[in-house]
PDB file of C-alpha atoms in Angstrom:
ATOM      1  CA  THR A  14      82.795 126.634 155.196  1.00  0.00           C
ATOM      2  CA  ASN A  15      81.951 123.243 153.596  1.00  0.00           C
ATOM      3  CA  GLY A  16      78.339 122.374 154.576  1.00  0.00           C
ATOM      4  CA  ALA A  17      77.279 126.043 154.731  1.00  0.00           C
ATOM      5  CA  ALA A  18      79.098 127.091 151.539  1.00  0.00           C
ATOM      6  CA  GLY A  19      76.294 126.512 149.008  1.00  0.00           C
ATOM      7  CA  SER A  20      73.790 128.364 151.178  1.00  0.00           C
ATOM      8  CA  GLN A  21      76.223 131.248 151.689  1.00  0.00           C
ATOM      9  CA  ALA A  22      76.783 131.507 147.913  1.00  0.00           C
ATOM     10  CA  ILE A  23      73.036 131.627 147.233  1.00  0.00           C
ATOM     11  CA  ALA A  24      72.559 134.170 150.035  1.00  0.00           C
ATOM     12  CA  ALA A  25      75.397 136.322 148.629  1.00  0.00           C
ATOM     13  CA  ALA A  26      73.639 136.321 145.246  1.00  0.00           C
ATOM     14  CA  TYR A  27      70.358 137.264 146.934  1.00  0.00           C
ATOM     15  CA  HIS A  28      71.927 140.213 148.791  1.00  0.00           C
ATOM     16  CA  THR A  29      73.796 141.360 145.659  1.00  0.00           C
ATOM     17  CA  ILE A  30      70.528 141.546 143.721  1.00  0.00           C
ATOM     18  CA  LEU A  31      68.742 143.275 146.619  1.00  0.00           C
ATOM     19  CA  ARG A  32      71.435 145.971 146.605  1.00  0.00           C
ATOM     20  CA  GLY A  33      70.782 146.514 142.906  1.00  0.00           C
ATOM     21  CA  ASP A  34      74.331 145.556 141.877  1.00  0.00           C
ATOM     22  CA  CYS A  35      73.026 143.130 139.244  1.00  0.00           C
ATOM     23  CA  ILE A  36      69.816 141.559 137.929  1.00  0.00           C
ATOM     24  CA  TRP A  37      70.833 137.913 138.172  1.00  0.00           C
ATOM     25  CA  CYS A  38      73.609 135.706 139.567  1.00  0.00           C
ATOM     26  CA  LEU A  39      74.752 132.133 139.089  1.00  0.00           C
ATOM     27  CA  ALA A  40      75.269 130.563 142.522  1.00  0.00           C
ATOM     28  CA  GLY A  41      75.583 127.125 144.089  1.00  0.00           C
ATOM     29  CA  GLY A  42      78.102 124.623 145.365  1.00  0.00           C
ATOM     30  CA  PHE A  43      79.933 121.400 144.604  1.00  0.00           C
ATOM     31  CA  ASP A  44      82.112 118.808 146.325  1.00  0.00           C
ATOM     32  CA  SER A  45      83.926 115.659 145.298  1.00  0.00           C
ATOM     33  CA  HIS A  46      85.544 113.016 147.503  1.00  0.00           C
ATOM     34  CA  MET A  47      86.733 110.548 144.878  1.00  0.00           C
ATOM     35  CA  ASP A  48      90.322 111.106 146.001  1.00  0.00           C
ATOM     36  CA  GLU A  49      91.284 108.468 148.585  1.00  0.00           C
ATOM     37  CA  GLU A  50      93.461 110.892 150.550  1.00  0.00           C
ATOM     38  CA  GLU A  51      90.642 113.424 150.858  1.00  0.00           C
ATOM     39  CA  ALA A  52      88.210 110.764 152.075  1.00  0.00           C
ATOM     40  CA  TYR A  53      90.846 109.688 154.602  1.00  0.00           C
ATOM     41  CA  ASN A  54      91.244 113.284 155.840  1.00  0.00           C
ATOM     42  CA  PHE A  55      87.498 113.620 156.441  1.00  0.00           C
ATOM     43  CA  LYS A  56      87.598 110.662 158.845  1.00  0.00           C
ATOM     44  CA  GLN A  57      88.821 113.127 161.485  1.00  0.00           C
ATOM     45  CA  TYR A  58      85.307 114.642 161.378  1.00  0.00           C
ATOM     46  CA  GLY A  59      83.666 111.245 161.831  1.00  0.00           C
ATOM     47  CA  PHE A  60      82.759 110.761 158.165  1.00  0.00           C
ATOM     48  CA  LYS A  61      82.481 107.372 156.493  1.00  0.00           C
ATOM     49  CA  THR A  62      82.652 106.565 152.795  1.00  0.00           C
ATOM     50  CA  ASP A  63      79.690 104.189 153.086  1.00  0.00           C
ATOM     51  CA  TYR A  64      77.756 101.769 155.278  1.00  0.00           C
ATOM     52  CA  PRO A  65      77.659  98.049 154.369  1.00  0.00           C
ATOM     53  CA  ASP A  66      73.842  98.147 154.174  1.00  0.00           C
ATOM     54  CA  GLY A  67      73.867 101.185 151.836  1.00  0.00           C
ATOM     55  CA  ARG A  68      72.274 103.499 154.396  1.00  0.00           C
ATOM     56  CA  LYS A  69      72.833 107.265 154.051  1.00  0.00           C
ATOM     57  CA  ASN A  70      73.013 109.994 156.675  1.00  0.00           C
ATOM     58  CA  SER A  71      75.007 113.081 157.599  1.00  0.00           C
ATOM     59  CA  GLU A  72      78.066 110.935 158.483  1.00  0.00           C
ATOM     60  CA  VAL A  73      78.362 109.405 155.000  1.00  0.00           C
ATOM     61  CA  LEU A  74      80.324 111.390 152.409  1.00  0.00           C
ATOM     62  CA  GLY A  75      78.504 112.110 149.175  1.00  0.00           C
ATOM     63  CA  GLU A  76      79.398 113.905 145.962  1.00  0.00           C
ATOM     64  CA  GLY A  77      77.441 116.296 143.819  1.00  0.00           C
ATOM     65  CA  ALA A  78      76.779 119.798 142.555  1.00  0.00           C
ATOM     66  CA  GLY A  79      73.865 122.203 142.424  1.00  0.00           C
ATOM     67  CA  THR A  80      73.587 125.575 140.693  1.00  0.00           C
ATOM     68  CA  PHE A  81      70.821 128.182 140.644  1.00  0.00           C
ATOM     69  CA  ILE A  82      70.016 131.248 138.627  1.00  0.00           C
ATOM     70  CA  VAL A  83      69.108 133.713 141.379  1.00  0.00           C
ATOM     71  CA  GLU A  84      67.242 136.542 139.708  1.00  0.00           C
ATOM     72  CA  ASP A  85      65.351 139.735 140.370  1.00  0.00           C
ATOM     73  CA  TYR A  86      61.681 138.715 140.619  1.00  0.00           C
ATOM     74  CA  ASP A  87      60.304 141.288 138.161  1.00  0.00           C
ATOM     75  CA  HIS A  88      63.008 140.413 135.649  1.00  0.00           C
ATOM     76  CA  ALA A  89      62.182 136.699 135.926  1.00  0.00           C
ATOM     77  CA  VAL A  90      58.488 137.408 135.375  1.00  0.00           C
ATOM     78  CA  SER A  91      59.187 139.685 132.399  1.00  0.00           C
ATOM     79  CA  ARG A  92      61.148 136.981 130.597  1.00  0.00           C
ATOM     80  CA  LYS A  93      58.543 134.333 131.523  1.00  0.00           C
ATOM     81  CA  ALA A  94      61.054 132.250 133.496  1.00  0.00           C
ATOM     82  CA  LYS A  95      59.938 129.096 135.299  1.00  0.00           C
ATOM     83  CA  ILE A  96      60.128 130.137 138.952  1.00  0.00           C
ATOM     84  CA  TYR A  97      60.705 127.331 141.457  1.00  0.00           C
ATOM     85  CA  GLY A  98      60.796 129.470 144.570  1.00  0.00           C
ATOM     86  CA  GLU A  99      61.499 132.907 145.991  1.00  0.00           C
ATOM     87  CA  ILE A 100      64.196 133.791 148.541  1.00  0.00           C
ATOM     88  CA  ILE A 101      62.589 136.105 151.059  1.00  0.00           C
ATOM     89  CA  GLY A 102      65.155 136.270 153.864  1.00  0.00           C
ATOM     90  CA  HIS A 103      68.522 135.179 155.185  1.00  0.00           C
ATOM     91  CA  GLY A 104      70.262 134.953 158.534  1.00  0.00           C
ATOM     92  CA  GLU A 105      73.751 133.830 159.488  1.00  0.00           C
ATOM     93  CA  VAL A 106      75.470 133.120 162.808  1.00  0.00           C
ATOM     94  CA  PHE A 107      78.697 131.551 164.018  1.00  0.00           C
ATOM     95  CA  LEU A 108      78.683 128.867 166.699  1.00  0.00           C
ATOM     96  CA  ASN A 109      81.611 127.745 168.821  1.00  0.00           C
ATOM     97  CA  LEU A 110      81.056 123.990 168.838  1.00  0.00           C
ATOM     98  CA  ASP A 111      83.650 123.573 171.602  1.00  0.00           C
ATOM     99  CA  LYS A 112      81.538 125.687 173.960  1.00  0.00           C
ATOM    100  CA  GLU A 113      78.600 124.551 176.043  1.00  0.00           C
ATOM    101  CA  GLU A 114      75.443 123.440 174.290  1.00  0.00           C
ATOM    102  CA  THR A 115      73.099 126.011 175.851  1.00  0.00           C
ATOM    103  CA  GLU A 116      75.105 128.975 174.501  1.00  0.00           C
ATOM    104  CA  ASN A 117      75.155 127.519 170.993  1.00  0.00           C
ATOM    105  CA  ILE A 118      71.398 126.871 171.141  1.00  0.00           C
ATOM    106  CA  ARG A 119      70.889 130.527 172.081  1.00  0.00           C
ATOM    107  CA  ILE A 120      73.046 131.719 169.169  1.00  0.00           C
ATOM    108  CA  LEU A 121      71.359 129.416 166.639  1.00  0.00           C
ATOM    109  CA  LYS A 122      67.934 130.612 167.796  1.00  0.00           C
ATOM    110  CA  MET A 123      69.152 134.181 167.249  1.00  0.00           C
ATOM    111  CA  GLY A 124      70.089 133.233 163.664  1.00  0.00           C
ATOM    112  CA  ILE A 125      66.676 131.674 163.019  1.00  0.00           C
ATOM    113  CA  TYR A 126      64.933 134.799 164.311  1.00  0.00           C
ATOM    114  CA  LYS A 127      67.262 136.957 162.193  1.00  0.00           C
ATOM    115  CA  SER A 128      66.207 135.012 159.089  1.00  0.00           C
ATOM    116  CA  LEU A 129      62.506 135.350 159.975  1.00  0.00           C
ATOM    117  CA  GLU A 130      62.909 139.088 160.602  1.00  0.00           C
ATOM    118  CA  SER A 131      64.704 139.499 157.275  1.00  0.00           C
ATOM    119  CA  ALA A 132      61.835 137.664 155.553  1.00  0.00           C
ATOM    120  CA  GLN A 133      59.212 139.630 157.544  1.00  0.00           C
ATOM    121  CA  GLU A 134      57.582 136.319 158.407  1.00  0.00           C
ATOM    122  CA  ASP A 135      56.072 135.057 161.639  1.00  0.00           C
ATOM    123  CA  VAL A 136      57.097 131.731 163.201  1.00  0.00           C
ATOM    124  CA  ASP A 137      53.614 130.338 162.525  1.00  0.00           C
ATOM    125  CA  ASN A 138      53.942 130.965 158.771  1.00  0.00           C
ATOM    126  CA  VAL A 139      56.847 128.518 158.346  1.00  0.00           C
ATOM    127  CA  SER A 140      55.414 125.195 157.177  1.00  0.00           C
ATOM    128  CA  LEU A 141      58.579 123.044 156.907  1.00  0.00           C
ATOM    129  CA  ILE A 142      62.221 123.147 157.977  1.00  0.00           C
ATOM    130  CA  HIS A 143      65.003 121.452 156.028  1.00  0.00           C
ATOM    131  CA  VAL A 144      67.548 120.749 158.749  1.00  0.00           C
ATOM    132  CA  ASP A 145      71.270 120.234 158.277  1.00  0.00           C
ATOM    133  CA  GLY A 146      71.620 117.264 160.641  1.00  0.00           C
ATOM    134  CA  LEU A 147      75.428 117.495 160.869  1.00  0.00           C
ATOM    135  CA  THR A 148      76.546 115.132 163.658  1.00  0.00           C
ATOM    136  CA  TYR A 149      80.007 116.709 164.044  1.00  0.00           C
ATOM    137  CA  LYS A 150      80.501 117.805 167.678  1.00  0.00           C
ATOM    138  CA  ASN A 151      76.778 117.105 168.292  1.00  0.00           C
ATOM    139  CA  TYR A 152      75.635 120.024 166.117  1.00  0.00           C
ATOM    140  CA  HIS A 153      72.440 118.076 165.322  1.00  0.00           C
ATOM    141  CA  VAL A 154      71.453 118.139 169.019  1.00  0.00           C
ATOM    142  CA  ILE A 155      71.913 121.939 169.133  1.00  0.00           C
ATOM    143  CA  GLU A 156      69.879 122.324 165.944  1.00  0.00           C
ATOM    144  CA  GLU A 157      67.069 120.074 167.160  1.00  0.00           C
ATOM    145  CA  LYS A 158      66.725 121.874 170.499  1.00  0.00           C
ATOM    146  CA  ALA A 159      66.832 125.356 168.910  1.00  0.00           C
ATOM    147  CA  ILE A 160      64.068 124.385 166.463  1.00  0.00           C
ATOM    148  CA  GLN A 161      61.950 122.821 169.215  1.00  0.00           C
ATOM    149  CA  ASP A 162      62.241 125.960 171.355  1.00  0.00           C
ATOM    150  CA  ILE A 163      60.989 128.192 168.522  1.00  0.00           C
ATOM    151  CA  PHE A 164      58.656 126.080 166.387  1.00  0.00           C
ATOM    152  CA  HIS A 165      57.557 123.293 168.765  1.00  0.00           C
ATOM    153  CA  ASP A 166      55.817 120.799 166.442  1.00  0.00           C
ATOM    154  CA  ILE A 167      56.927 121.817 162.937  1.00  0.00           C
ATOM    155  CA  PRO A 168      57.579 119.130 160.269  1.00  0.00           C
ATOM    156  CA  GLN A 169      61.269 118.624 159.500  1.00  0.00           C
ATOM    157  CA  ILE A 170      63.171 116.883 156.726  1.00  0.00           C
ATOM    158  CA  ASN A 171      66.824 115.842 156.446  1.00  0.00           C
ATOM    159  CA  LEU A 172      67.711 115.057 152.829  1.00  0.00           C
ATOM    160  CA  LYS A 173      71.136 113.718 153.833  1.00  0.00           C
ATOM    161  CA  ASN A 174      69.282 110.484 154.518  1.00  0.00           C
ATOM    162  CA  GLN A 175      68.860 110.236 150.730  1.00  0.00           C
ATOM    163  CA  PHE A 176      72.141 111.675 149.422  1.00  0.00           C
ATOM    164  CA  GLY A 177      74.641 111.401 152.243  1.00  0.00           C
ATOM    165  CA  ASN A 178      76.500 114.600 153.185  1.00  0.00           C
ATOM    166  CA  LEU A 179      77.531 116.450 150.019  1.00  0.00           C
ATOM    167  CA  LEU A 180      79.358 119.112 152.081  1.00  0.00           C
ATOM    168  CA  GLY A 181      79.975 122.074 149.717  1.00  0.00           C
ATOM    169  CA  ALA A 182      77.181 120.838 147.444  1.00  0.00           C
ATOM    170  CA  ALA A 183      74.752 119.977 150.251  1.00  0.00           C
ATOM    171  CA  ALA A 184      72.733 123.188 150.565  1.00  0.00           C
ATOM    172  CA  ALA A 185      72.280 123.749 146.822  1.00  0.00           C
ATOM    173  CA  VAL A 186      71.291 120.145 146.085  1.00  0.00           C
ATOM    174  CA  GLU A 187      68.969 119.933 149.102  1.00  0.00           C
ATOM    175  CA  ILE A 188      67.256 123.235 148.255  1.00  0.00           C
ATOM    176  CA  ALA A 189      66.827 122.122 144.633  1.00  0.00           C
ATOM    177  CA  GLU A 190      65.324 118.792 145.705  1.00  0.00           C
ATOM    178  CA  ALA A 191      62.964 120.540 148.122  1.00  0.00           C
ATOM    179  CA  LEU A 192      61.776 123.028 145.495  1.00  0.00           C
ATOM    180  CA  ILE A 193      61.240 120.359 142.846  1.00  0.00           C
ATOM    181  CA  GLY A 194      59.349 118.227 145.381  1.00  0.00           C
ATOM    182  CA  LYS A 195      57.262 121.243 146.428  1.00  0.00           C
ATOM    183  CA  LYS A 196      56.219 121.917 142.825  1.00  0.00           C
ATOM    184  CA  ALA A 197      55.399 118.273 142.276  1.00  0.00           C
ATOM    185  CA  SER A 198      53.336 117.908 145.455  1.00  0.00           C
ATOM    186  CA  GLN A 199      51.271 121.093 145.616  1.00  0.00           C
ATOM    187  CA  SER A 200      50.789 124.503 144.074  1.00  0.00           C
ATOM    188  CA  LYS A 201      49.940 126.461 147.247  1.00  0.00           C
ATOM    189  CA  SER A 202      52.607 128.942 148.300  1.00  0.00           C
ATOM    190  CA  GLN A 203      54.459 127.879 151.456  1.00  0.00           C
ATOM    191  CA  VAL A 204      57.332 129.220 153.517  1.00  0.00           C
ATOM    192  CA  PHE A 205      60.210 126.779 153.873  1.00  0.00           C
ATOM    193  CA  MET A 206      63.373 127.279 155.913  1.00  0.00           C
ATOM    194  CA  LYS A 207      66.741 125.692 155.078  1.00  0.00           C
ATOM    195  CA  ILE A 208      69.434 125.507 157.762  1.00  0.00           C
ATOM    196  CA  SER A 209      73.000 124.725 156.636  1.00  0.00           C
ATOM    197  CA  ALA A 210      76.005 124.236 158.927  1.00  0.00           C
ATOM    198  CA  GLY A 211      79.788 123.965 158.509  1.00  0.00           C
ATOM    199  CA  PHE A 212      82.514 122.422 160.663  1.00  0.00           C
ATOM    200  CA  GLY A 213      83.816 125.863 161.665  1.00  0.00           C
ATOM    201  CA  GLY A 214      80.470 126.716 163.278  1.00  0.00           C
ATOM    202  CA  GLU A 215      79.090 128.785 160.390  1.00  0.00           C
ATOM    203  CA  VAL A 216      75.300 128.442 160.060  1.00  0.00           C
ATOM    204  CA  SER A 217      73.435 129.946 157.099  1.00  0.00           C
ATOM    205  CA  ILE A 218      69.626 130.080 157.201  1.00  0.00           C
ATOM    206  CA  ILE A 219      67.556 130.824 154.085  1.00  0.00           C
TER     207      ILE A 219
END
């Protein structure tokens, strides 16, 4: 599930803890494209290894890893853990990127609402959306229109402009960067949404 994999791993940890199957999980994602053959294979998806001017975006392959301890809240508090953020909801849908745009927009909107319902949060309470921005089969257009239909004027950020597309590592690294930046910039509690997409049409929303 490449670009959605890290988000799906974190969400699986979240649901496992909610069910009471464990108190904490180690979850995240990684990807490496140092192998020339692998980089060549990703060209079929429109990926590049770099741009001459050093610019980054969702078409440029990146490498990295990100791992979280996802933990029961009360347990984290009892051991005086440093808490960077709290997962409050999750939604997941599957798009068919070969189908018409309007149907995929409808399905992605359903996934966003599913995540909000799971979190018991209203649209107006979301202060920032971390988009995926995947350009494969114009996913980014579907994502942009779905967000506009629901949130209208909400601030958005695409961290692939800093890192390139880390694929399996993308969600974990982008969530980590967002949480560290949030702690550094302000102490007020805010609701963020992270959307992560894979080539197969999987979209995970935390």
